[in-house]
Coordinates of C-alpha atoms in Angstrom, one line a residue:
M20 CA -90.2 -28.1 120.5
D21 CA -92.1 -30.8 122.4
S22 CA -92.5 -33.0 119.4
A23 CA -88.8 -33.0 118.7
V24 CA -88.7 -36.0 121.0
K25 CA -92.4 -36.7 121.6
P26 CA -94.0 -39.1 119.1
P27 CA -97.4 -38.2 117.5
E28 CA -100.4 -39.8 119.0
A29 CA -101.2 -41.8 115.9
P30 CA -99.8 -45.4 115.9
G31 CA -97.5 -46.8 113.3
R32 CA -94.2 -45.7 111.7
S33 CA -94.0 -43.0 109.1
G34 CA -90.3 -43.6 108.1
G35 CA -91.2 -45.0 104.7
G36 CA -88.2 -43.8 102.7
S37 CA -84.9 -45.6 103.0
R38 CA -81.6 -46.0 101.3
L39 CA -82.2 -49.7 100.9
D40 CA -85.8 -50.9 101.1
A41 CA -84.9 -54.6 101.4
A42 CA -82.2 -54.1 103.9
D43 CA -84.0 -55.8 106.8
S44 CA -84.7 -58.9 104.8
S45 CA -81.0 -59.5 104.1
R46 CA -79.3 -61.7 106.6
L47 CA -75.9 -60.3 105.6
H48 CA -77.1 -56.8 106.4
Q49 CA -78.5 -57.9 109.8
V50 CA -75.1 -59.3 110.6
L51 CA -73.5 -56.1 109.4
R52 CA -75.8 -54.1 111.6
I53 CA -74.8 -56.0 114.7
S54 CA -71.1 -55.8 113.8
I55 CA -71.3 -52.0 113.4
A56 CA -73.0 -51.8 116.8
L57 CA -70.2 -53.9 118.4
T58 CA -67.6 -51.6 116.7
L59 CA -69.2 -48.5 118.3
A60 CA -69.3 -50.2 121.7
A61 CA -65.7 -51.4 121.4
G62 CA -64.6 -47.8 120.5
L63 CA -66.4 -46.4 123.5
F64 CA -65.1 -49.1 125.8
H65 CA -61.5 -47.8 125.2
L66 CA -59.8 -49.5 128.2
L67 CA -60.7 -52.9 126.8
N68 CA -58.4 -52.1 123.9
L69 CA -55.5 -51.2 126.2
V70 CA -55.4 -54.1 128.7
G71 CA -53.1 -57.0 128.1
S72 CA -55.9 -59.5 127.6
G73 CA -57.5 -57.3 125.0
R74 CA -54.5 -56.9 122.8
G75 CA -52.9 -59.5 120.5
G76 CA -50.4 -59.6 117.6
F77 CA -51.2 -60.6 114.1
G78 CA -47.9 -60.4 112.3
P79 CA -46.7 -56.7 112.5
A80 CA -50.3 -55.6 113.3
L81 CA -51.7 -55.1 116.8
I82 CA -55.2 -56.5 117.2
T83 CA -57.7 -55.0 119.7
P84 CA -61.5 -55.5 120.1
F85 CA -62.1 -52.2 118.2
R86 CA -59.7 -53.0 115.4
F87 CA -61.1 -56.5 115.0
T88 CA -64.8 -55.4 114.9
F89 CA -63.9 -52.4 112.7
A90 CA -62.2 -54.7 110.1
V91 CA -65.0 -57.3 110.2
S92 CA -67.6 -54.6 109.7
W93 CA -65.9 -53.1 106.7
L94 CA -65.4 -56.6 105.3
L95 CA -69.1 -57.3 105.6
L96 CA -70.0 -53.9 104.1
I97 CA -67.7 -54.4 101.1
T98 CA -69.0 -58.0 100.7
G99 CA -72.5 -56.6 100.5
W100 CA -71.5 -54.1 97.9
M101 CA -69.9 -56.8 95.8
L102 CA -73.0 -59.0 96.0
E103 CA -75.2 -56.1 95.0
W104 CA -73.0 -55.2 92.1
R105 CA -73.0 -58.8 90.9
R106 CA -76.8 -58.9 91.2
L107 CA -77.0 -55.8 89.0
R108 CA -74.7 -57.3 86.4
T109 CA -76.8 -60.5 86.2
G110 CA -80.0 -58.5 85.7
G111 CA -81.2 -58.1 89.2
S112 CA -82.9 -54.9 90.4
G113 CA -80.8 -52.2 91.9
S114 CA -80.9 -51.7 95.6
H115 CA -79.6 -48.1 95.8
P116 CA -81.4 -45.1 94.4
G117 CA -80.5 -44.5 90.7
G118 CA -79.7 -48.2 90.2
S119 CA -76.2 -48.1 91.5
A120 CA -74.7 -50.9 93.6
L121 CA -72.3 -48.5 95.3
P122 CA -73.5 -45.7 97.6
R123 CA -73.5 -42.2 96.2
I124 CA -71.2 -39.6 97.7
D125 CA -73.0 -36.3 98.6
R126 CA -71.6 -33.0 99.8
T127 CA -71.3 -34.1 103.4
D128 CA -69.2 -37.1 102.4
A129 CA -67.0 -35.0 100.2
L130 CA -66.5 -32.5 103.1
I131 CA -65.4 -35.2 105.5
A132 CA -63.1 -36.8 102.9
G133 CA -61.6 -33.3 102.1
F134 CA -61.0 -32.7 105.8
V135 CA -59.3 -36.1 106.2
A136 CA -57.1 -35.4 103.2
V137 CA -56.0 -32.1 104.7
F138 CA -55.3 -33.8 108.0
L139 CA -53.2 -36.5 106.3
L140 CA -51.4 -34.1 104.1
R141 CA -50.2 -32.0 107.0
G142 CA -49.4 -35.1 109.0
A143 CA -47.2 -36.4 106.2
L144 CA -44.9 -33.3 106.7
T145 CA -44.3 -34.6 110.3
P146 CA -43.0 -38.2 109.7
E147 CA -42.3 -38.8 113.4
T148 CA -46.0 -38.6 114.2
F149 CA -47.5 -39.6 110.9
S150 CA -48.5 -43.1 112.2
I151 CA -50.6 -41.5 114.9
T152 CA -52.1 -39.2 112.4
L153 CA -53.0 -42.0 110.1
N154 CA -54.5 -44.0 113.0
W155 CA -56.8 -41.2 114.1
A156 CA -57.8 -40.4 110.5
V157 CA -58.7 -44.0 109.8
T158 CA -60.6 -44.2 113.1
G159 CA -62.6 -41.0 112.6
A160 CA -63.3 -41.2 108.9
G161 CA -63.6 -45.0 108.9
M162 CA -66.3 -44.9 111.6
F163 CA -68.2 -42.1 109.9
F164 CA -68.4 -43.8 106.5
L165 CA -69.0 -47.3 108.1
V166 CA -72.1 -46.0 110.0
R167 CA -73.1 -43.8 107.0
F168 CA -73.1 -46.5 104.4
G169 CA -74.0 -49.4 106.7
T170 CA -77.2 -47.6 107.9
R171 CA -79.8 -48.1 105.2
S172 CA -83.3 -47.9 106.8
A173 CA -85.2 -46.3 109.7
A174 CA -84.8 -49.6 111.6
D175 CA -81.0 -49.3 111.2
V176 CA -81.1 -45.8 112.6
R177 CA -83.0 -46.9 115.6
F178 CA -80.6 -49.9 116.1
M179 CA -77.5 -47.7 116.0
L180 CA -79.0 -45.1 118.4
L181 CA -79.9 -47.9 120.8
A182 CA -76.4 -49.2 120.5
L183 CA -74.9 -45.8 121.4
V184 CA -77.3 -45.2 124.3
G185 CA -76.9 -48.7 125.6
S186 CA -73.1 -48.4 125.5
S187 CA -73.2 -45.1 127.3
L188 CA -75.4 -46.6 130.0
V189 CA -72.8 -49.4 130.4
L190 CA -70.1 -46.7 130.9
A191 CA -72.3 -44.9 133.5
I192 CA -73.1 -48.1 135.4
Y193 CA -69.5 -49.3 135.4
G194 CA -68.5 -45.8 136.6
L195 CA -70.9 -46.0 139.6
G196 CA -69.4 -49.3 140.6
E197 CA -65.9 -47.9 140.1
Y198 CA -66.7 -45.0 142.5
A199 CA -68.2 -47.4 145.1
L200 CA -65.0 -49.4 145.0
K201 CA -62.7 -46.4 144.5
A202 CA -60.7 -48.5 142.1
N203 CA -60.8 -49.4 138.4
P204 CA -59.4 -53.0 138.0
L205 CA -58.6 -52.5 134.3
F206 CA -55.9 -50.0 135.2
D207 CA -53.8 -52.8 136.7
S208 CA -52.9 -54.1 133.3
I209 CA -52.9 -51.0 131.1
Q210 CA -50.3 -51.2 128.4
V211 CA -49.7 -47.5 127.9
E212 CA -48.5 -44.8 130.3
A213 CA -50.7 -42.0 128.8
I214 CA -53.5 -42.7 131.3
G215 CA -52.1 -42.0 134.7
I216 CA -53.4 -42.4 138.2
D217 CA -54.5 -39.2 140.1
K218 CA -52.2 -39.1 143.2
R219 CA -55.0 -37.3 145.1
I220 CA -57.0 -40.5 144.9
A221 CA -54.5 -42.3 147.1
A222 CA -54.6 -39.4 149.6
S223 CA -58.4 -39.3 149.8
D224 CA -61.0 -41.6 148.4
Q225 CA -63.5 -38.7 148.5
F226 CA -61.7 -37.0 145.6
Y227 CA -62.0 -40.0 143.3
R228 CA -62.9 -39.2 139.7
I229 CA -64.4 -42.0 137.6
R230 CA -62.7 -43.0 134.4
T231 CA -65.1 -45.9 133.7
L232 CA -64.2 -47.8 130.5
V233 CA -63.2 -44.6 128.7
G234 CA -59.9 -43.9 130.5
H235 CA -60.1 -40.2 131.3
P236 CA -62.6 -38.4 133.6
G237 CA -63.1 -35.4 131.3
F238 CA -63.7 -37.6 128.2
A239 CA -66.0 -39.9 130.2
G240 CA -68.1 -36.9 131.2
A241 CA -68.2 -35.6 127.6
I242 CA -69.4 -39.0 126.3
L243 CA -72.1 -39.3 128.9
L244 CA -73.2 -35.7 128.3
G245 CA -73.4 -36.3 124.5
A246 CA -75.4 -39.4 125.0
M247 CA -78.1 -37.7 127.0
P248 CA -80.1 -36.2 124.1
L249 CA -80.0 -39.6 122.4
T250 CA -81.4 -41.2 125.5
F251 CA -84.3 -38.7 125.4
L252 CA -85.0 -39.6 121.8
V253 CA -84.7 -43.4 122.2
F254 CA -86.5 -44.0 125.5
W255 CA -89.2 -41.3 125.4
R256 CA -92.0 -43.9 125.2
R257 CA -90.5 -45.8 128.2
R258 CA -90.8 -43.2 130.9
L259 CA -89.5 -45.3 133.8
L260 CA -86.6 -46.5 131.7
L261 CA -85.9 -43.0 130.5
A262 CA -85.9 -41.7 134.1
A263 CA -83.5 -44.5 135.3
S264 CA -81.2 -43.9 132.3
L265 CA -81.0 -40.2 132.9
V266 CA -80.2 -40.8 136.6
C267 CA -77.4 -43.1 135.7
L268 CA -76.0 -40.7 133.1
S269 CA -76.3 -37.7 135.4
A270 CA -74.6 -39.6 138.3
G271 CA -71.8 -40.6 135.9
I272 CA -71.3 -37.0 134.8
F273 CA -71.3 -35.7 138.3
L274 CA -68.8 -38.3 139.5
S275 CA -66.4 -37.6 136.6
F276 CA -66.0 -34.2 138.3
S277 CA -65.6 -32.7 134.8
R278 CA -66.2 -29.0 135.3
G279 CA -66.7 -28.6 131.5
S280 CA -69.4 -31.3 131.5
W281 CA -71.1 -29.6 134.5
L282 CA -71.2 -26.2 132.9
I283 CA -72.4 -27.4 129.5
A284 CA -75.1 -29.5 131.1
V285 CA -76.4 -26.5 133.2
L286 CA -76.1 -23.9 130.5
V287 CA -77.1 -25.9 127.4
L288 CA -78.6 -29.3 128.1
F289 CA -80.8 -28.6 131.1
P290 CA -82.6 -25.6 129.5
V291 CA -83.1 -27.6 126.2
A292 CA -84.4 -30.6 128.2
L293 CA -86.9 -28.3 130.0
I294 CA -88.1 -26.9 126.7
W295 CA -88.5 -30.3 125.1
S296 CA -90.4 -31.7 128.1
R297 CA -92.2 -28.6 129.2
S298 CA -95.7 -30.1 128.8
W299 CA -94.7 -33.1 130.9
V300 CA -93.0 -30.8 133.5
R301 CA -96.2 -28.7 133.8
R302 CA -98.4 -31.8 134.3
N303 CA -96.1 -33.2 137.0
L304 CA -94.8 -30.0 138.7
K305 CA -96.5 -30.9 142.0
W306 CA -94.4 -34.0 142.2
L307 CA -91.2 -32.6 140.7
V308 CA -90.8 -29.7 143.2
P309 CA -90.9 -31.9 146.3
A310 CA -88.7 -34.5 144.5
A311 CA -86.1 -31.8 144.1
L312 CA -86.5 -29.8 147.3
I313 CA -86.5 -32.7 149.8
P314 CA -83.1 -34.2 148.9
A315 CA -81.7 -30.6 148.5
A316 CA -82.9 -29.8 152.1
I317 CA -81.5 -33.0 153.5
I318 CA -78.1 -32.3 151.9
A319 CA -78.1 -28.7 153.0
F320 CA -79.0 -29.6 156.6
D321 CA -76.3 -32.3 156.7
Y322 CA -73.7 -29.8 155.3
F323 CA -74.5 -26.9 157.6
S324 CA -74.6 -29.2 160.7
R325 CA -71.1 -30.5 160.0
E326 CA -68.5 -30.4 162.8
E327 CA -65.2 -28.8 161.9
V328 CA -62.3 -26.6 163.1
S329 CA -60.1 -24.5 160.9
A330 CA -57.1 -22.2 160.7
N331 CA -57.0 -19.5 158.0
L332 CA -53.4 -18.4 157.5
G333 CA -54.0 -15.8 154.8
E334 CA -53.5 -12.0 155.1
V335 CA -55.4 -12.1 158.4
I336 CA -55.0 -15.1 160.6
R337 CA -58.2 -16.7 161.9
E338 CA -58.2 -19.7 164.1
K339 CA -61.4 -21.6 165.0
G340 CA -60.5 -24.6 167.2
L341 CA -57.3 -25.3 165.2
H342 CA -54.0 -23.6 166.2
W343 CA -50.9 -23.5 164.1
T344 CA -47.5 -23.6 165.9
L345 CA -44.3 -21.7 165.0
G346 CA -41.4 -24.1 165.8
K347 CA -37.7 -24.3 165.1
D348 CA -38.4 -26.6 162.2
G349 CA -41.8 -25.0 161.4
P350 CA -43.0 -22.3 159.0
I351 CA -42.1 -18.8 158.1
R352 CA -44.7 -16.1 157.5
L353 CA -45.1 -14.7 154.0
T354 CA -47.0 -11.4 153.5
S355 CA -46.0 -10.5 150.0
G356 CA -45.4 -11.9 146.6
E357 CA -47.8 -14.0 144.6
S358 CA -49.5 -15.6 147.6
Y359 CA -50.3 -14.9 151.3
G360 CA -49.9 -17.5 153.9
V361 CA -47.3 -19.7 155.7
Q362 CA -44.4 -21.4 153.9
P363 CA -42.6 -24.4 155.6
Y364 CA -39.1 -23.5 156.7
N365 CA -38.0 -27.1 157.1
K366 CA -40.8 -29.2 155.5
F367 CA -43.2 -28.9 158.5
V368 CA -46.2 -26.8 159.5
Y369 CA -47.6 -28.0 162.9
F370 CA -51.3 -27.9 164.1
D371 CA -53.0 -28.5 167.4
V372 CA -56.7 -29.6 167.4
A373 CA -58.8 -28.3 170.3
D374 CA -59.3 -31.1 172.8
D375 CA -63.1 -30.5 173.0
F376 CA -63.3 -31.2 169.2
H377 CA -61.3 -34.4 169.0
R378 CA -59.1 -36.2 171.5
G379 CA -58.5 -39.9 171.7
G380 CA -59.5 -42.7 169.5
D381 CA -63.2 -42.8 170.3
D382 CA -64.1 -39.6 168.4
G383 CA -63.8 -41.4 165.0
P384 CA -62.1 -40.6 161.7
V385 CA -61.5 -37.1 160.3
T386 CA -60.8 -35.4 157.0
I387 CA -58.1 -32.8 156.8
V388 CA -58.5 -30.3 153.9
V389 CA -55.4 -28.4 152.8
H390 CA -55.6 -25.3 150.6
F391 CA -52.2 -24.3 149.3
F392 CA -50.3 -22.4 146.6
D393 CA -48.8 -25.0 144.3
R394 CA -45.2 -24.2 144.0
G395 CA -42.4 -26.8 143.5
M396 CA -42.5 -30.5 142.5
G397 CA -42.2 -32.2 145.9
A398 CA -44.6 -34.4 147.7
L399 CA -47.3 -33.2 150.1
R400 CA -48.7 -35.3 152.9
I401 CA -50.0 -35.3 156.5
E402 CA -48.1 -36.8 159.5
Y403 CA -50.4 -37.3 162.5
D404 CA -50.8 -38.7 166.0
S405 CA -52.4 -42.1 165.3
M406 CA -54.0 -45.0 167.1
T407 CA -51.9 -47.5 165.1
E408 CA -48.2 -48.0 164.7
G409 CA -46.5 -45.4 162.5
S410 CA -43.1 -44.8 161.1
G411 CA -41.8 -42.7 164.0
G412 CA -41.2 -43.1 167.7
G413 CA -44.0 -44.1 170.0
Q414 CA -47.2 -45.7 169.0
G415 CA -48.1 -43.9 165.8
A416 CA -46.8 -40.6 167.0
N417 CA -46.2 -39.3 163.4
K418 CA -47.9 -41.7 161.0
P419 CA -47.8 -40.5 157.4
T420 CA -50.7 -40.4 155.0
P421 CA -50.3 -41.2 151.3
S422 CA -48.7 -38.3 149.4
I423 CA -49.7 -36.2 146.5
N424 CA -47.3 -34.7 144.0
K425 CA -47.3 -31.0 143.4
T426 CA -47.2 -29.7 139.8
N427 CA -45.5 -26.3 140.2
S428 CA -48.6 -24.7 138.6
H429 CA -48.3 -21.5 140.6
T430 CA -52.0 -21.6 141.3
W431 CA -54.1 -22.3 144.4
S432 CA -55.1 -25.9 144.8
T433 CA -56.8 -28.2 147.3
V434 CA -56.3 -31.7 148.6
A435 CA -58.2 -33.7 151.3
F436 CA -56.6 -36.4 153.4
Y437 CA -59.0 -38.9 155.0
I438 CA -57.7 -40.2 158.3
R439 CA -59.3 -43.3 159.8
D440 CA -57.4 -43.6 163.0
P441 CA -56.6 -40.2 164.5
R442 CA -55.6 -40.0 168.2
F443 CA -54.7 -36.3 168.5
E444 CA -53.2 -36.4 172.0
G445 CA -50.4 -33.9 171.1
R446 CA -47.5 -36.4 170.8
L447 CA -45.8 -34.7 167.9
N448 CA -43.2 -32.0 168.4
Y449 CA -44.4 -28.9 170.3
G450 CA -47.4 -30.8 171.4
A451 CA -49.0 -30.8 168.0
D452 CA -51.6 -33.3 166.8
F453 CA -50.5 -33.3 163.1
R454 CA -48.3 -31.5 160.7
V455 CA -48.5 -30.7 157.0
V456 CA -45.3 -31.9 155.3
D457 CA -44.0 -30.4 152.1
D458 CA -40.8 -32.2 151.0
D459 CA -39.3 -29.2 149.1
S460 CA -40.7 -26.5 151.4
L461 CA -41.9 -24.4 148.5
M462 CA -45.7 -24.4 148.8
T463 CA -47.6 -21.6 150.7
L464 CA -50.3 -22.8 153.1
D465 CA -53.5 -20.7 153.1
E466 CA -56.1 -22.7 155.1
V467 CA -56.4 -26.0 156.9
V468 CA -59.8 -27.5 157.9
V469 CA -60.4 -30.6 160.0
Q470 CA -63.8 -32.1 159.6
K471 CA -65.3 -35.0 161.5
G472 CA -66.0 -38.0 159.3
R473 CA -66.0 -37.7 155.5
L474 CA -66.6 -34.5 153.6
K475 CA -70.2 -33.6 153.0
L476 CA -71.4 -33.6 149.5
P477 CA -71.3 -29.8 148.9
G478 CA -67.8 -29.8 150.4
V479 CA -66.7 -32.5 148.0
V480 CA -68.0 -30.5 145.1
A481 CA -66.4 -27.3 146.3
Q482 CA -63.1 -28.9 146.9
Q483 CA -63.1 -30.8 143.6
W484 CA -63.9 -27.5 141.8
S485 CA -61.2 -25.5 143.6
S486 CA -58.6 -28.3 143.2
R487 CA -58.9 -27.8 139.4
A488 CA -59.1 -24.1 139.4
A489 CA -55.8 -24.0 137.5
S490 CA -57.3 -25.6 134.4
M491 CA -58.6 -22.5 132.8
N492 CA -55.5 -20.5 133.8
T493 CA -53.4 -23.2 132.2
R494 CA -55.2 -22.9 128.9
A495 CA -55.0 -19.1 129.0
E496 CA -51.3 -19.4 129.4
F497 CA -51.1 -21.1 126.0
L498 CA -52.6 -18.1 124.2
P499 CA -49.3 -16.2 123.9
L500 CA -47.6 -19.5 122.8
T501 CA -50.2 -20.0 120.2
R502 CA -49.7 -16.5 118.9
D503 CA -45.9 -17.1 118.7
V504 CA -46.3 -20.4 116.9
L505 CA -48.6 -18.8 114.3
A506 CA -46.0 -16.1 113.8
E507 CA -43.0 -18.5 113.5
D508 CA -44.7 -21.4 111.7
P509 CA -47.6 -20.2 109.5
L510 CA -48.3 -23.8 108.5
G511 CA -48.0 -25.1 112.1
V512 CA -45.7 -27.4 113.8
G513 CA -47.3 -30.6 112.6
L514 CA -49.9 -33.1 113.8
F515 CA -49.5 -34.4 117.4
N516 CA -46.4 -32.3 117.8
T517 CA -47.7 -29.4 119.9
P518 CA -44.9 -27.6 121.8
G519 CA -45.1 -26.4 125.4
T520 CA -46.8 -29.5 126.9
E521 CA -45.8 -33.0 128.0
H522 CA -48.8 -34.3 126.0
H523 CA -49.2 -34.4 122.2
A524 CA -51.8 -31.6 122.3
V525 CA -53.0 -28.7 124.5
D526 CA -56.2 -29.4 126.4
S527 CA -58.1 -27.2 124.0
L528 CA -59.0 -28.3 120.5
P529 CA -59.0 -24.8 118.9
L530 CA -55.5 -23.9 120.3
T531 CA -54.2 -27.3 119.3
W532 CA -55.4 -27.0 115.7
M533 CA -54.0 -23.5 115.4
M534 CA -50.6 -24.6 116.6
E535 CA -50.6 -27.9 114.6
F536 CA -52.1 -26.5 111.3
G537 CA -51.0 -22.9 111.6
W538 CA -53.3 -20.3 109.9
P539 CA -55.1 -23.1 107.9
G540 CA -56.0 -24.5 111.3
L541 CA -57.7 -21.2 112.2
L542 CA -59.6 -21.4 109.0
L543 CA -60.7 -24.9 109.8
I544 CA -62.0 -23.8 113.2
L545 CA -63.9 -20.9 111.6
G546 CA -65.3 -23.2 108.9
L547 CA -66.4 -25.7 111.6
V548 CA -68.1 -22.9 113.6
A549 CA -69.9 -21.6 110.4
L550 CA -71.0 -25.1 109.6
I551 CA -72.5 -25.6 113.1
V552 CA -74.3 -22.3 113.0
R553 CA -75.7 -23.1 109.5
E554 CA -77.0 -26.5 110.7
C555 CA -78.5 -25.0 113.9
W556 CA -80.3 -22.4 111.8
F557 CA -81.9 -25.2 109.7
A558 CA -82.7 -27.1 112.8
W559 CA -84.3 -24.0 114.4
K560 CA -86.7 -23.8 111.4
Q561 CA -87.7 -27.5 111.6
P562 CA -87.5 -28.2 115.4
R563 CA -89.8 -31.3 115.2
E564 CA -87.3 -33.5 113.3
P565 CA -85.3 -36.2 115.1
A566 CA -82.2 -34.9 113.4
V567 CA -82.3 -31.9 115.8
V568 CA -81.6 -34.2 118.7
L569 CA -78.6 -35.7 117.0
L570 CA -77.3 -32.2 116.1
L571 CA -77.7 -31.2 119.8
S572 CA -75.5 -34.2 120.8
L573 CA -72.9 -33.2 118.3
V574 CA -72.9 -29.6 119.5
L575 CA -72.5 -30.8 123.1
I576 CA -69.4 -32.9 122.2
L577 CA -67.8 -30.1 120.2
L578 CA -68.5 -27.5 122.9
H579 CA -66.7 -29.8 125.3
G580 CA -63.8 -29.8 122.8
G581 CA -63.5 -26.0 123.2
H582 CA -61.5 -26.6 126.4
L583 CA -60.6 -30.3 126.0
M584 CA -58.9 -32.1 123.1
I585 CA -62.1 -34.1 122.7
L586 CA -61.5 -35.3 119.1
Y587 CA -58.0 -36.5 120.0
D588 CA -59.4 -39.2 122.2
K589 CA -60.7 -42.4 120.5
P590 CA -63.9 -42.9 122.5
S591 CA -65.0 -39.3 121.9
L592 CA -64.0 -39.5 118.2
V593 CA -66.0 -42.7 117.7
L594 CA -69.1 -41.2 119.3
A595 CA -68.8 -38.0 117.3
A596 CA -68.3 -39.9 114.1
G597 CA -71.2 -42.3 114.7
V598 CA -73.6 -39.5 115.6
A599 CA -72.5 -37.3 112.7
A600 CA -73.0 -40.2 110.2
L601 CA -76.6 -40.8 111.5
Y602 CA -77.3 -37.1 111.4
A603 CA -76.0 -36.9 107.8
D604 CA -78.3 -39.7 106.9
I605 CA -81.6 -38.3 108.4
R606 CA -81.2 -34.5 108.2
P607 CA -84.3 -33.5 106.2
W608 CA -82.8 -30.1 105.1
R609 CA -80.3 -32.0 102.9
R610 CA -80.5 -31.1 99.2
G611 CA -82.9 -33.7 97.7
G612 CA -84.2 -34.6 101.1
A613 CA -83.0 -37.0 103.8
A614 CA -81.2 -40.1 102.6
I615 CA -83.3 -42.0 105.2
R616 CA -86.6 -40.5 106.1
V617 CA -87.4 -41.1 109.8
S618 CA -90.0 -39.8 112.2
N619 CA -89.7 -39.6 116.0
Q620 CA -91.5 -42.9 116.2
D621 CA -88.9 -44.6 114.0
C622 CA -86.2 -43.7 116.6
M623 CA -88.0 -44.7 119.7
V624 CA -88.2 -48.1 121.3

């Protein structure tokens, strides 16, 4: 599969066939091409459509950068069709195959149009959410047909791929800056409440998840993951640029802390990338091994040399430099039920740090990691003996950290509190250095760890992973609900009307479709799976084609949708629609051949 992304040695381009041979010579088409690229970028940069400065009224309509560029692109496309039709009527030569001024509709277009029709028909039966349904249908189908009909030559394909890759790199670079600042300034003027702020961020800047310009960490990870195969294809000639781009995208995926993106990258993308580049890997193995082992060894040494004390309060109590205190307003011991550990009797669980580990202000900042069973909806925080003035008596005797809100998920969760000014001289009740505070006294405390400085990288990964351990359990809990909905509503509950959740959909595309469409939704899912398997079979038989790379990008996005409502988010929908349109144009196993014949060289810069 090397040549799926590696160009032949012979120079020149072999993408001679095109939907419109004279497209590059048309100034109108050049403007259209730029307009479509800006529309793709505006769709991916979703936060720019939500901030106050990016939204304006035009009569009853709301104008955003995406809607504006979308409308302009369609206007340019329709204008081009009209000029071509007029040229044909006046005796000019036809631009499209078969002498038609308008594009021909093939099976792929009919399939997309049929799917949108079903989507709108079911949405019309739910009037209260039909406007949202219409918006999403216009966005998805509109972007697909805009890219499909606006792309007419191999040069157009390369331009659109470069626009998608360039936009994804902007998202990654913005995300890196966002993580360095631990803030996203665009959130200060967001006009909707759907994109909330993770309360854990306020408690510990080490647990920050980048949202970049997409708006949600999981969707940001999915978009950067889907852009990776396209980056291989576009930048394969430019090895340094390719390496730098992959580093940026990989860092963005990592900092999104999207477990789905991590798993798909490791299980799907990484093995495929090794197969594609196996010749290059063999030639440079002597450099790649040290390049991977040296930073891994440094990270491992830094992690295992960390200084920390801990108290495990599970079924067997284990204290290592951290002692928990049973006071009148302290905890009670739980040894049965759904969790083992300590539950606060009156909000507080007290802890005393060993003096030889940390005492006084000269020992520097610490991070306190709390592993707890999430029960109740109250706030959780740390109050500690501080060097600075606090809210209680004395000089910072019980200074509070920012709080995080529990979610009553009845699962184990983790939060870390970064403390810059600990004193730890035992000035709290019972001579304690700090106390864990649970406002409704319903959580169960399993383990508390105090580490000097910030968490080490492996610790951040482990804590981020465990803090979201409930995500798969939450989705599994919706399986009985899905079964009940199918039994009670064979045609579903309607688009964007999913029960059992505060959002408009379950965080799983298959479960959402089954509840919204009913049994037809299950058929849609099975049909989509069959279509993907069919296309992958054709791609397997012709692995050298660039269309294989685009198909891989689509598969990565849809796999992510298996546990995240990926197509219900505008940036993900725009990316999927754009890649699908390009794939439909260049797939060589299409009946009659590809609408646009391209080689690997045609796609690369």
